[in-house]
Amino acid sequence: MNFTVAIDGPAAAGKGTISRAVAARFGFAYLDTGALYRAVGMKGGDPIEAAQNLTTDDLARDDLRSLAAGQAASQVAVIPEVRAALLAFQRDFARRPGGAVLDGRDIGTVICPQAEVKLYVTASSEVRAHRRWLEVGGDAAIVLAEVKERDARDMGRADAPLRPAADALVIDTSDLSIEAAVELACAEIARHLRP
Ligand code: DC
């Protein structure tokens, strides 16, 4: 069975948590596509070469969740050749037998426009910055400024900007518990699995 769940949205909206939970619930494989861009950003050197030669070691670095890695990822992600180098891997993953969940910024719009389920997970920038601050600490005002800067870059770039697919279900997690958001996502998937 091929069944793709595309989950897009801005930084710290809860995509990763929801993606891991629904993948576990339905027994689907999960790919955090942000990790690919983070690994390219942290590898240093020419980002296009880094994207073309990404290794499993690059993806296993323990600093990929840092603020610096998020900013570096967002910067290399504007380069069309970097995006092109990562495309085939993501598409192959999406169509692996047994079902797949991919989270990112352009999964429902560019990588898998034919995905069976498309979700757009979002929350206010203040709520997202607070969550990120709980994770990384530091100065809360700087964390909020970085979230807004990253949103502007991810939404404003020419190639594959962040936006909801026309047929995506939007889940705003600003005032939702994780459990409630996961249940909404699972109900949408179940509806498409067993129409
Ligand atoms: O989801 P994340 O915070 O790990 O993503 C880090 C950055 O990578 C994000 O700011 C933009 C980029 N990215 C992208 O352009 N396309 C994706 N599918 C995933 C991430």
Coordinates of N, CA and C and ligand atoms in Angstrom, one line a residue:
M1 N 0.8 -1.2 0.0 CA 0.0 0.0 0.0 C 0.9 1.3 0.0
N2 N 0.6 2.2 -0.9 CA 1.2 3.5 -0.9 C 0.2 4.5 -0.3
F3 N 0.7 5.2 0.8 CA -0.2 6.2 1.4 C 0.6 7.2 2.0
T4 N 0.5 8.5 1.5 CA 1.4 9.5 2.0 C 0.6 10.5 2.8
V5 N 1.2 10.9 4.0 CA 0.6 12.0 4.8 C 1.6 13.1 4.8
A6 N 1.2 14.2 4.2 CA 2.1 15.4 4.1 C 1.7 16.4 5.2
I7 N 2.7 16.7 6.0 CA 2.4 17.7 7.2 C 3.4 18.8 7.1
D8 N 2.8 20.0 6.7 CA 3.6 21.2 6.6 C 3.2 22.2 7.7
G9 N 4.1 23.2 7.8 CA 3.8 24.3 8.7 C 5.0 25.0 9.2
P10 N 4.9 26.1 9.9 CA 6.0 26.9 10.4 C 6.8 26.2 11.5
A11 N 7.9 26.8 11.9 CA 8.7 26.2 13.0 C 8.0 26.2 14.3
A12 N 8.2 25.1 15.0 CA 7.6 24.9 16.4 C 6.1 25.0 16.5
A13 N 5.4 24.6 15.4 CA 4.0 24.5 15.4 C 3.5 23.2 16.0
G14 N 4.3 22.2 16.1 CA 3.9 20.9 16.6 C 3.9 19.8 15.5
K15 N 4.5 20.1 14.4 CA 4.5 19.2 13.3 C 5.2 17.9 13.6
G16 N 6.4 18.0 14.3 CA 7.2 16.8 14.6 C 6.4 15.9 15.6
T17 N 5.9 16.5 16.6 CA 5.2 15.7 17.6 C 4.0 15.0 17.0
I18 N 3.2 15.8 16.2 CA 2.0 15.2 15.6 C 2.4 14.1 14.6
S19 N 3.5 14.4 13.8 CA 3.9 13.4 12.8 C 4.4 12.1 13.4
R20 N 5.2 12.2 14.5 CA 5.6 11.0 15.2 C 4.5 10.2 15.7
A21 N 3.5 10.9 16.3 CA 2.4 10.2 16.9 C 1.5 9.5 15.9
V22 N 1.2 10.2 14.8 CA 0.4 9.5 13.8 C 1.1 8.4 13.1
A23 N 2.4 8.6 12.9 CA 3.2 7.5 12.2 C 3.1 6.2 13.1
A24 N 3.3 6.4 14.4 CA 3.2 5.3 15.4 C 1.8 4.7 15.4
R25 N 0.8 5.5 15.4 CA -0.6 5.0 15.4 C -0.9 4.2 14.2
F26 N -0.5 4.6 13.0 CA -0.9 3.9 11.8 C 0.2 2.9 11.3
G27 N 1.4 2.9 12.0 CA 2.5 2.0 11.5 C 3.1 2.5 10.3
F28 N 3.1 3.9 10.0 CA 3.8 4.4 8.9 C 5.2 4.8 9.2
A29 N 6.1 4.9 8.2 CA 7.4 5.4 8.4 C 7.4 6.9 8.5
Y30 N 8.3 7.5 9.1 CA 8.3 9.0 9.3 C 9.6 9.6 8.9
L31 N 9.5 10.7 8.1 CA 10.7 11.4 7.7 C 10.5 12.9 8.1
D32 N 11.5 13.4 8.9 CA 11.6 14.8 9.3 C 12.4 15.5 8.2
T33 N 11.8 16.1 7.3 CA 12.6 16.7 6.1 C 13.4 17.9 6.6
G34 N 13.0 18.5 7.6 CA 13.7 19.7 8.2 C 15.1 19.2 8.5
A35 N 15.3 18.0 9.0 CA 16.6 17.5 9.4 C 17.5 17.4 8.2
L36 N 17.0 17.2 7.0 CA 17.9 17.2 5.8 C 18.5 18.6 5.6
Y37 N 17.6 19.6 5.7 CA 18.1 21.0 5.5 C 19.0 21.4 6.6
R38 N 18.7 21.0 7.9 CA 19.5 21.3 9.0 C 20.9 20.7 8.8
A39 N 21.0 19.4 8.3 CA 22.2 18.8 8.1 C 23.1 19.5 7.1
V40 N 22.4 19.9 6.0 CA 23.1 20.6 4.9 C 23.6 21.9 5.5
G41 N 22.8 22.6 6.3 CA 23.2 23.9 6.8 C 24.4 23.8 7.8
M42 N 24.5 22.7 8.5 CA 25.5 22.5 9.5 C 26.8 21.9 8.9
K43 N 26.7 21.3 7.7 CA 27.9 20.6 7.1 C 29.0 21.6 6.8
G44 N 28.6 22.8 6.4 CA 29.6 23.8 6.0 C 30.0 23.6 4.6
G45 N 30.9 24.5 4.1 CA 31.3 24.4 2.7 C 30.2 24.8 1.8
D46 N 30.3 24.3 0.5 CA 29.3 24.6 -0.5 C 28.0 23.9 -0.2
P47 N 26.9 24.6 0.1 CA 25.6 23.9 0.4 C 25.1 23.0 -0.7
I48 N 25.3 23.3 -1.9 CA 24.8 22.5 -3.0 C 25.6 21.1 -3.0
E49 N 26.9 21.2 -2.8 CA 27.7 20.0 -2.7 C 27.3 19.2 -1.5
A50 N 27.0 19.9 -0.4 CA 26.6 19.2 0.9 C 25.3 18.5 0.6
A51 N 24.4 19.1 0.0 CA 23.1 18.5 -0.3 C 23.2 17.3 -1.2
Q52 N 24.1 17.4 -2.1 CA 24.3 16.2 -3.1 C 25.0 15.1 -2.5
N53 N 25.7 15.3 -1.4 CA 26.6 14.3 -0.7 C 26.2 14.0 0.7
L54 N 24.9 14.2 1.1 CA 24.5 14.0 2.5 C 24.7 12.6 2.9
T55 N 25.2 12.4 4.1 CA 25.4 11.0 4.6 C 24.5 10.8 5.8
T56 N 24.4 9.5 6.2 CA 23.7 9.2 7.5 C 24.4 9.8 8.7
D57 N 25.7 9.9 8.6 CA 26.4 10.6 9.7 C 26.0 12.0 9.9
D58 N 25.9 12.7 8.7 CA 25.4 14.1 8.8 C 24.1 14.2 9.5
L59 N 23.2 13.2 9.2 CA 21.9 13.3 9.8 C 21.8 12.9 11.2
A60 N 22.9 12.3 11.7 CA 23.0 11.8 13.1 C 23.7 12.8 14.1
R61 N 24.1 14.0 13.6 CA 24.7 15.0 14.4 C 23.8 15.4 15.6
D62 N 24.4 15.6 16.7 CA 23.5 15.9 17.9 C 23.2 17.4 18.0
D63 N 23.7 18.2 17.1 CA 23.4 19.7 17.2 C 22.3 20.1 16.2
L64 N 21.6 19.1 15.6 CA 20.7 19.5 14.5 C 19.4 20.2 15.0
R65 N 19.1 20.1 16.3 CA 17.9 20.8 16.8 C 18.2 22.2 17.4
S66 N 19.4 22.6 17.3 CA 19.8 23.9 17.9 C 19.2 25.1 17.1
L67 N 19.1 26.3 17.7 CA 18.6 27.5 17.0 C 19.5 27.7 15.8
A68 N 20.8 27.6 16.0 CA 21.8 27.9 14.9 C 21.5 26.9 13.7
A69 N 21.2 25.7 14.0 CA 20.9 24.8 12.9 C 19.7 25.1 12.1
G70 N 18.7 25.6 12.9 CA 17.4 26.0 12.3 C 17.6 27.2 11.4
Q71 N 18.4 28.2 11.8 CA 18.7 29.3 11.0 C 19.5 28.9 9.7
A72 N 20.5 28.1 9.9 CA 21.3 27.7 8.8 C 20.5 26.9 7.8
A73 N 19.6 26.1 8.3 CA 18.7 25.3 7.4 C 17.8 26.2 6.6
S74 N 17.2 27.2 7.2 CA 16.4 28.1 6.5 C 17.1 28.9 5.5
Q75 N 18.4 29.2 5.7 CA 19.2 29.9 4.7 C 19.6 29.1 3.5
V76 N 20.0 27.8 3.8 CA 20.3 27.0 2.6 C 19.1 26.6 1.8
A77 N 17.9 26.6 2.5 CA 16.7 26.1 1.9 C 16.2 27.0 0.8
V78 N 16.7 28.3 0.7 CA 16.3 29.2 -0.3 C 17.0 28.8 -1.7
I79 N 18.0 28.0 -1.6 CA 18.8 27.7 -2.8 C 18.1 26.6 -3.6
P80 N 17.7 26.9 -4.9 CA 16.9 25.9 -5.6 C 17.7 24.6 -5.8
E81 N 19.0 24.7 -6.1 CA 19.8 23.5 -6.3 C 19.9 22.6 -5.1
V82 N 19.8 23.2 -3.9 CA 19.8 22.4 -2.7 C 18.5 21.7 -2.6
R83 N 17.4 22.4 -2.9 CA 16.1 21.7 -2.8 C 16.0 20.6 -3.8
A84 N 16.5 20.9 -5.0 CA 16.5 19.9 -6.1 C 17.2 18.6 -5.7
A85 N 18.4 18.8 -5.0 CA 19.2 17.6 -4.6 C 18.5 16.7 -3.6
L86 N 17.6 17.3 -2.9 CA 16.9 16.5 -1.8 C 15.6 16.0 -2.2
L87 N 15.1 16.3 -3.4 CA 13.8 16.0 -3.9 C 13.5 14.5 -4.1
A88 N 14.4 13.8 -4.8 CA 14.2 12.4 -5.1 C 14.1 11.6 -3.9
F89 N 15.0 11.8 -2.9 CA 15.0 11.1 -1.7 C 13.7 11.2 -1.0
Q90 N 13.2 12.4 -0.9 CA 11.9 12.6 -0.2 C 10.7 12.0 -1.0
R91 N 10.7 12.1 -2.3 CA 9.6 11.4 -3.1 C 9.7 9.9 -2.9
D92 N 10.9 9.3 -3.0 CA 11.0 7.9 -2.8 C 10.5 7.5 -1.5
F93 N 10.9 8.2 -0.4 CA 10.4 7.9 0.9 C 8.9 7.9 1.0
A94 N 8.3 9.0 0.4 CA 6.8 9.2 0.5 C 6.1 8.0 -0.1
R95 N 6.7 7.3 -1.1 CA 5.9 6.2 -1.8 C 6.4 4.9 -1.3
R96 N 7.2 4.8 -0.3 CA 7.6 3.5 0.2 C 6.4 2.7 0.6
P97 N 6.4 1.3 0.4 CA 5.3 0.5 0.7 C 5.0 0.6 2.2
G98 N 3.7 0.6 2.6 CA 3.4 0.6 4.0 C 3.0 1.9 4.6
G99 N 3.1 3.0 3.8 CA 2.7 4.3 4.2 C 3.8 5.1 4.8
A100 N 3.7 6.4 4.6 CA 4.8 7.3 5.1 C 4.2 8.7 5.5
V101 N 4.8 9.2 6.5 CA 4.5 10.6 7.0 C 5.7 11.4 6.8
L102 N 5.6 12.6 6.1 CA 6.7 13.5 5.9 C 6.3 14.8 6.5
D103 N 7.2 15.4 7.3 CA 6.8 16.8 7.7 C 7.9 17.8 7.2
G104 N 7.4 19.0 6.9 CA 8.3 20.0 6.3 C 7.6 21.3 6.0
R105 N 8.0 21.9 4.9 CA 7.4 23.2 4.5 C 6.7 23.1 3.1
D106 N 7.1 22.1 2.3 CA 6.6 22.1 0.9 C 6.2 20.7 0.5
I107 N 5.8 19.9 1.5 CA 5.5 18.5 1.2 C 4.2 18.4 0.4
G108 N 3.2 19.1 0.9 CA 1.9 19.0 0.2 C 1.8 19.8 -1.1
T109 N 2.7 20.8 -1.2 CA 2.6 21.7 -2.3 C 3.6 21.3 -3.5
V110 N 4.8 20.8 -3.1 CA 5.8 20.5 -4.1 C 6.3 19.0 -4.1
I111 N 6.6 18.5 -3.0 CA 7.2 17.2 -2.9 C 6.2 16.1 -3.3
C112 N 5.0 16.2 -2.6 CA 4.0 15.2 -2.8 C 2.6 15.8 -3.0
P113 N 2.4 16.5 -4.1 CA 1.1 17.2 -4.3 C 0.0 16.1 -4.4
Q114 N 0.4 14.9 -4.7 CA -0.7 13.8 -4.7 C -0.9 13.1 -3.4
A115 N -0.3 13.6 -2.3 CA -0.4 12.9 -1.0 C -1.9 12.7 -0.7
E116 N -2.2 11.5 -0.1 CA -3.6 11.1 0.2 C -4.1 12.1 1.3
V117 N -3.3 12.5 2.2 CA -3.7 13.4 3.3 C -2.7 14.5 3.4
K118 N -3.2 15.8 3.5 CA -2.4 17.0 3.6 C -2.8 17.7 4.9
L119 N -1.9 18.0 5.8 CA -2.2 18.8 7.0 C -1.3 20.0 7.0
Y120 N -1.9 21.1 7.5 CA -1.0 22.3 7.7 C -1.2 22.6 9.1
V121 N -0.1 22.4 9.9 CA -0.1 22.6 11.3 C 0.5 24.0 11.6
T122 N -0.2 24.8 12.3 CA 0.3 26.2 12.6 C -0.1 26.6 14.0
A123 N 0.4 27.7 14.5 CA 0.1 28.3 15.8 C 0.6 29.8 15.7
S124 N 0.2 30.6 16.6 CA 0.7 32.0 16.6 C 2.2 32.0 16.8
S125 N 2.8 33.1 16.3 CA 4.3 33.1 16.5 C 4.7 33.2 18.0
E126 N 3.8 33.8 18.8 CA 4.2 33.9 20.2 C 4.1 32.6 20.9
V127 N 3.1 31.8 20.6 CA 3.0 30.4 21.2 C 4.2 29.6 20.7
R128 N 4.5 29.7 19.4 CA 5.6 28.9 18.9 C 6.9 29.3 19.4
A129 N 7.1 30.6 19.6 CA 8.4 31.0 20.2 C 8.5 30.6 21.7
H130 N 7.4 30.6 22.4 CA 7.4 30.1 23.8 C 7.8 28.6 23.8
R131 N 7.2 27.8 22.9 CA 7.6 26.4 22.9 C 9.1 26.2 22.6
R132 N 9.6 27.0 21.6 CA 11.0 26.8 21.3 C 11.9 27.2 22.4
W133 N 11.4 28.3 23.1 CA 12.2 28.8 24.3 C 12.3 27.8 25.4
L134 N 11.2 27.1 25.6 CA 11.2 26.0 26.6 C 12.2 24.9 26.3
E135 N 12.4 24.7 25.0 CA 13.3 23.7 24.5 C 14.8 24.2 24.6
V136 N 15.0 25.4 24.2 CA 16.4 25.8 24.0 C 16.9 26.9 25.1
G137 N 15.9 27.5 25.8 CA 16.2 28.5 26.8 C 16.8 29.8 26.2
G138 N 17.5 30.6 26.9 CA 18.1 31.8 26.4 C 17.2 33.0 26.6
D139 N 17.4 34.0 25.7 CA 16.6 35.2 25.8 C 15.3 35.0 25.0
A140 N 14.1 35.1 25.7 CA 12.8 34.9 25.0 C 12.6 35.8 23.8
A141 N 13.0 37.1 24.0 CA 12.8 38.1 22.9 C 13.6 37.7 21.7
I142 N 14.8 37.2 21.9 CA 15.6 36.8 20.7 C 15.0 35.5 20.0
V143 N 14.5 34.6 20.9 CA 13.8 33.4 20.3 C 12.6 33.8 19.4
L144 N 11.8 34.8 19.9 CA 10.7 35.2 19.2 C 11.1 35.9 17.9
A145 N 12.2 36.7 17.9 CA 12.7 37.4 16.7 C 13.1 36.4 15.7
E146 N 13.8 35.3 16.2 CA 14.3 34.3 15.3 C 13.2 33.5 14.6
V147 N 12.1 33.2 15.4 CA 11.0 32.5 14.8 C 10.4 33.4 13.7
K148 N 10.2 34.7 14.0 CA 9.6 35.6 13.0 C 10.5 35.7 11.7
E149 N 11.8 35.8 12.0 CA 12.8 35.9 10.9 C 12.7 34.7 10.0
R150 N 12.6 33.5 10.6 CA 12.6 32.2 9.9 C 11.3 32.1 9.1
D151 N 10.1 32.5 9.8 CA 8.9 32.5 9.1 C 8.9 33.3 7.8
A152 N 9.5 34.5 7.9 CA 9.5 35.5 6.8 C 10.3 34.9 5.7
R153 N 11.5 34.2 6.0 CA 12.3 33.7 5.0 C 11.6 32.5 4.4
D154 N 11.0 31.6 5.2 CA 10.4 30.4 4.7 C 9.2 30.7 3.8
M155 N 8.5 31.7 4.2 CA 7.2 32.1 3.4 C 7.5 32.9 2.2
G156 N 8.6 33.7 2.3 CA 8.9 34.7 1.3 C 9.8 34.2 0.2
R157 N 10.4 33.0 0.3 CA 11.4 32.6 -0.8 C 10.6 32.3 -2.1
A158 N 11.4 32.4 -3.2 CA 10.8 32.2 -4.5 C 10.5 30.7 -4.7
D159 N 11.4 29.8 -4.3 CA 11.3 28.4 -4.6 C 10.6 27.7 -3.5
A160 N 9.4 27.1 -3.7 CA 8.7 26.3 -2.7 C 8.5 27.0 -1.4
P161 N 7.9 28.2 -1.5 CA 7.6 28.9 -0.2 C 6.6 28.1 0.7
L162 N 6.7 28.4 2.0 CA 5.8 27.7 2.9 C 4.4 28.3 2.7
R163 N 3.4 27.5 2.4 CA 2.0 27.9 2.4 C 1.2 26.6 2.4
P164 N -0.1 26.7 2.9 CA -0.9 25.5 2.9 C -1.3 25.1 1.5
A165 N -1.3 23.8 1.2 CA -1.9 23.3 -0.1 C -3.3 23.7 0.0
A166 N -3.9 23.9 -1.2 CA -5.3 24.3 -1.3 C -6.2 23.3 -0.6
D167 N -5.9 22.0 -0.7 CA -6.7 20.9 -0.1 C -6.2 20.4 1.3
A168 N -5.4 21.2 1.9 CA -4.9 20.8 3.3 C -5.9 21.1 4.4
L169 N -5.9 20.2 5.4 CA -6.7 20.5 6.6 C -5.8 21.3 7.5
V170 N -6.2 22.5 7.9 CA -5.4 23.4 8.7 C -5.7 23.1 10.2
I171 N -4.7 22.8 11.0 CA -4.8 22.5 12.4 C -4.0 23.6 13.1
D172 N -4.7 24.5 13.9 CA -4.1 25.6 14.6 C -3.9 25.1 16.1
T173 N -2.7 24.9 16.5 CA -2.4 24.3 17.8 C -2.2 25.3 18.9
S174 N -2.5 26.6 18.6 CA -2.3 27.7 19.6 C -3.0 27.3 20.9
D175 N -4.2 26.9 20.8 CA -5.0 26.6 22.0 C -5.4 25.1 22.1
L176 N -4.6 24.3 21.5 CA -5.0 22.8 21.5 C -3.9 22.1 22.2
S177 N -4.4 21.0 23.0 CA -3.4 20.1 23.6 C -2.8 19.3 22.5
I178 N -1.6 18.7 22.8 CA -1.0 17.8 21.8 C -2.0 16.6 21.5
E179 N -2.6 16.1 22.5 CA -3.5 15.0 22.4 C -4.7 15.4 21.4
A180 N -5.2 16.6 21.6 CA -6.4 17.0 20.7 C -5.9 17.2 19.3
A181 N -4.7 17.7 19.1 CA -4.2 17.9 17.8 C -3.9 16.6 17.1
V182 N -3.4 15.6 17.8 CA -3.1 14.3 17.3 C -4.4 13.6 16.9
E183 N -5.4 13.8 17.7 CA -6.7 13.2 17.4 C -7.3 13.7 16.1
L184 N -7.2 15.1 15.9 CA -7.7 15.7 14.7 C -7.0 15.1 13.5
A185 N -5.7 15.0 13.6 CA -4.8 14.5 12.5 C -5.2 13.0 12.2
C186 N -5.4 12.2 13.3 CA -5.7 10.8 13.1 C -7.0 10.6 12.4
A187 N -8.0 11.4 12.8 CA -9.4 11.3 12.3 C -9.3 11.6 10.8
E188 N -8.5 12.6 10.4 CA -8.4 13.0 9.0 C -7.8 11.8 8.2
I189 N -6.8 11.2 8.7 CA -6.1 10.1 8.1 C -7.1 8.9 8.0
A190 N -7.7 8.6 9.1 CA -8.7 7.4 9.1 C -9.8 7.6 8.0
R191 N -10.2 8.8 7.9 CA -11.3 9.2 6.9 C -10.8 8.8 5.5
H192 N -9.5 9.0 5.2 CA -9.0 8.8 3.9 C -8.6 7.3 3.7
L193 N -8.2 6.7 4.8 CA -7.8 5.3 4.7 C -9.0 4.4 4.5
R194 N -10.1 4.7 5.1 CA -11.3 3.9 5.0 C -12.5 4.8 4.6
P195 N -12.5 5.2 3.3 CA -13.6 6.1 2.9 C -15.0 5.5 3.0
Ligands
DC1 O1 11.1 22.0 10.4 P1 12.5 22.5 10.8 O2 12.4 23.6 11.8 O3 13.4 21.4 11.2 O4 13.1 23.2 9.4 C1 14.3 23.9 9.4 C2 14.4 24.7 8.1 O5 14.5 23.9 7.0 C3 13.1 25.6 7.9 O6 13.2 26.9 8.5 C4 13.1 25.7 6.4 C5 13.8 24.5 5.9 N1 12.9 23.4 5.4 C6 12.4 23.6 4.1 O7 12.7 24.6 3.4 N2 11.6 22.6 3.5 C7 11.3 21.5 4.2 N3 10.5 20.6 3.6 C8 11.7 21.4 5.6 C9 12.5 22.4 6.1

